Amino acid sequence: MKKILTLFAVIGLIAFSSCEGPEGPPGPEGIPGPEAEVFQVKGVNFTSSNDYNPIIPLDPNIFASDMVLVYRKAGVDNGADVWKLAPELYYFNDGTFDFGFNYNFTLRDVSIYMDGGDLGGVLDSFRLNQTFRIVIIPGYLSGTAKSVNKPDYSDYKAVIEKYGIDDSKVKEIKLK
């Protein structure tokens, strides 16, 4: 009896796995998604009056699936801007943590903040008149699958190249 049931199971499996109908018509063309974009904000100050945490409003809104990267202009080298990816950490000579820049975001803004013990004692060249670039990469572009072709996110130029961003079309955000 077991042999007969096994035979029917194998025949049924073959019969059902070979069922195939004609391919249906292609679906309608989808609406193109948003492209990756870069926002720049100049004159950002980290002071006790803003709790060393300026909030940068963004329009358009950020979606939960988007990837947000924040870069601080750390200087100029041979005429080219040097961008450092946050979190950006600085240490004392003995290896203990001094201060750093980090960020988080909501659907409408990016909060760039400083961490550290004595933030008021951090050099003005790090706290005042800072320039940041905020890169928003839509979720459908960044993908969730692991890839050997992922850019080095610490390299601003590699990121804009990977996502086809025109660096001459950076959108300026004016602080109030």
Coordinates of C-alpha atoms in Angstrom, one line a residue:
M1 CA 0.0 0.0 0.0
K2 CA 2.9 2.4 0.8
K3 CA 4.4 1.8 -2.6
I4 CA 1.1 2.7 -4.4
L5 CA 0.7 5.9 -2.3
T6 CA 4.3 6.8 -3.1
L7 CA 3.7 6.2 -6.8
F8 CA 0.6 8.4 -6.8
A9 CA 2.5 11.1 -4.9
V10 CA 5.4 11.1 -7.4
I11 CA 3.0 11.1 -10.4
G12 CA 1.0 13.9 -8.8
L13 CA 4.1 15.9 -8.2
I14 CA 5.2 15.6 -11.8
A15 CA 1.8 16.4 -13.1
F16 CA 1.4 19.6 -11.0
S17 CA 5.0 20.8 -11.5
S18 CA 4.6 20.6 -15.3
C19 CA 1.5 22.8 -15.4
E20 CA 2.2 26.0 -17.1
G21 CA 0.1 28.5 -19.0
P22 CA 1.0 31.2 -21.4
E23 CA 2.8 34.2 -20.0
G24 CA 0.5 37.2 -19.4
P25 CA 1.0 40.6 -20.9
P26 CA 3.6 42.9 -19.3
G27 CA 2.2 45.3 -16.6
P28 CA 2.1 49.1 -17.0
E29 CA 5.3 51.1 -16.7
G30 CA 5.7 52.2 -13.1
I31 CA 6.2 55.8 -11.9
P32 CA 9.9 56.6 -11.7
G33 CA 11.0 56.9 -8.1
P34 CA 12.9 59.8 -6.6
E35 CA 16.5 60.2 -7.4
A36 CA 19.4 60.5 -4.9
E37 CA 20.0 64.1 -3.9
V38 CA 22.4 66.2 -1.9
F39 CA 21.6 69.1 0.4
Q40 CA 24.2 71.5 1.7
V41 CA 23.9 73.7 4.8
K42 CA 26.5 76.3 5.7
G43 CA 27.1 78.3 8.8
V44 CA 26.1 75.5 11.3
N45 CA 27.0 76.4 14.8
F46 CA 27.3 74.0 17.8
T47 CA 26.7 76.1 20.9
S48 CA 25.2 75.7 24.4
S49 CA 22.2 77.7 23.2
N50 CA 21.2 74.9 20.8
D51 CA 22.5 72.2 23.1
Y52 CA 25.2 71.4 20.5
N53 CA 22.5 69.9 18.4
P54 CA 21.3 72.1 15.5
I55 CA 18.2 70.7 13.7
I56 CA 18.3 70.9 9.9
P57 CA 14.8 70.9 8.3
L58 CA 14.5 69.1 5.0
D59 CA 12.0 69.3 2.2
P60 CA 11.1 66.9 0.6
N61 CA 10.4 64.5 3.4
I62 CA 12.7 61.5 4.1
F63 CA 11.1 58.1 3.9
A64 CA 11.7 55.3 6.4
S65 CA 13.4 53.2 3.7
D66 CA 15.8 56.0 2.6
M67 CA 19.5 56.0 3.5
V68 CA 20.7 59.3 4.9
L69 CA 24.4 60.1 5.0
V70 CA 25.9 63.3 6.6
Y71 CA 29.3 64.6 5.7
R72 CA 31.2 67.5 7.3
K73 CA 33.5 69.7 5.3
A74 CA 36.8 69.1 7.1
G75 CA 39.0 71.3 4.9
V76 CA 40.3 71.8 1.4
D77 CA 43.1 69.8 -0.2
N78 CA 44.6 71.1 -3.5
G79 CA 41.5 73.1 -4.2
A80 CA 39.1 70.2 -3.5
D81 CA 36.8 70.0 -0.5
V82 CA 37.5 67.3 2.0
W83 CA 34.3 65.6 3.3
K84 CA 34.2 63.4 6.4
L85 CA 31.4 61.0 7.0
A86 CA 29.6 61.2 10.4
P87 CA 30.0 59.7 12.9
E88 CA 33.3 61.5 13.0
L89 CA 35.2 61.0 16.3
Y90 CA 38.2 62.8 17.8
Y91 CA 40.4 61.5 20.6
F92 CA 43.0 62.9 23.0
N93 CA 46.6 61.9 22.6
D94 CA 46.2 59.3 25.4
G95 CA 43.4 57.6 23.3
T96 CA 40.4 58.7 25.4
F97 CA 37.4 60.1 23.6
D98 CA 37.4 63.9 23.2
F99 CA 34.4 64.8 21.0
G100 CA 32.6 63.8 17.9
F101 CA 29.9 64.6 15.4
N102 CA 26.9 62.3 14.9
Y103 CA 23.4 62.5 13.5
N104 CA 20.0 61.1 13.4
F105 CA 17.0 61.9 11.3
T106 CA 13.2 62.0 11.2
L107 CA 10.9 62.2 8.2
R108 CA 11.3 66.0 8.1
D109 CA 14.7 66.9 9.5
V110 CA 18.3 65.9 10.3
S111 CA 19.7 66.4 13.8
I112 CA 23.5 66.9 13.7
Y113 CA 24.9 66.8 17.2
M114 CA 28.2 66.8 19.0
D115 CA 29.1 64.2 21.7
G116 CA 31.8 64.7 24.3
G117 CA 32.6 65.8 27.8
D118 CA 33.5 69.5 27.5
L119 CA 31.9 70.6 24.2
G120 CA 32.3 74.3 25.1
G121 CA 36.1 73.7 25.3
V122 CA 36.2 72.3 21.7
L123 CA 38.0 74.6 19.3
D124 CA 35.8 77.1 17.5
S125 CA 37.1 75.8 14.2
F126 CA 35.2 72.6 14.9
R127 CA 32.1 74.1 16.5
L128 CA 31.3 77.3 14.6
N129 CA 30.5 78.0 10.9
Q130 CA 30.5 74.4 9.8
T131 CA 29.4 73.1 6.4
F132 CA 27.5 69.8 6.0
R133 CA 26.3 67.8 3.1
I134 CA 23.3 65.6 3.6
V135 CA 22.9 62.8 1.0
I136 CA 19.5 61.1 0.7
I137 CA 19.5 57.9 -1.2
P138 CA 16.0 56.4 -1.8
G139 CA 15.5 52.9 -0.5
Y140 CA 15.0 51.4 -3.9
L141 CA 18.4 52.6 -4.9
S142 CA 20.3 51.5 -1.9
G143 CA 18.8 48.1 -1.7
T144 CA 19.0 45.6 1.1
A145 CA 20.9 42.8 -0.5
K146 CA 24.6 42.5 0.2
S147 CA 26.7 43.5 -2.8
V148 CA 30.3 43.5 -3.6
N149 CA 29.7 46.7 -5.5
K150 CA 28.7 48.9 -2.6
P151 CA 30.5 52.2 -2.5
D152 CA 32.8 53.2 0.3
Y153 CA 30.3 55.4 2.1
S154 CA 33.2 57.2 3.8
D155 CA 34.2 58.5 0.4
Y156 CA 31.8 61.3 -0.6
K157 CA 33.0 61.2 -4.3
A158 CA 32.5 57.4 -4.5
V159 CA 28.9 57.8 -3.2
I160 CA 27.9 60.5 -5.6
E161 CA 29.4 58.6 -8.5
K162 CA 27.7 55.3 -7.5
Y163 CA 24.3 56.9 -7.3
G164 CA 24.7 59.2 -10.3
I165 CA 24.4 62.5 -8.3
D166 CA 25.4 65.6 -10.2
D167 CA 27.6 67.4 -7.6
S168 CA 27.0 70.7 -9.3
K169 CA 23.3 70.5 -8.4
V170 CA 23.6 70.4 -4.7
K171 CA 20.6 72.1 -3.0
E172 CA 21.3 74.8 -0.5
I173 CA 19.5 74.9 2.8
K174 CA 19.3 78.3 4.5
L175 CA 19.4 78.3 8.3
K176 CA 17.0 80.6 10.1

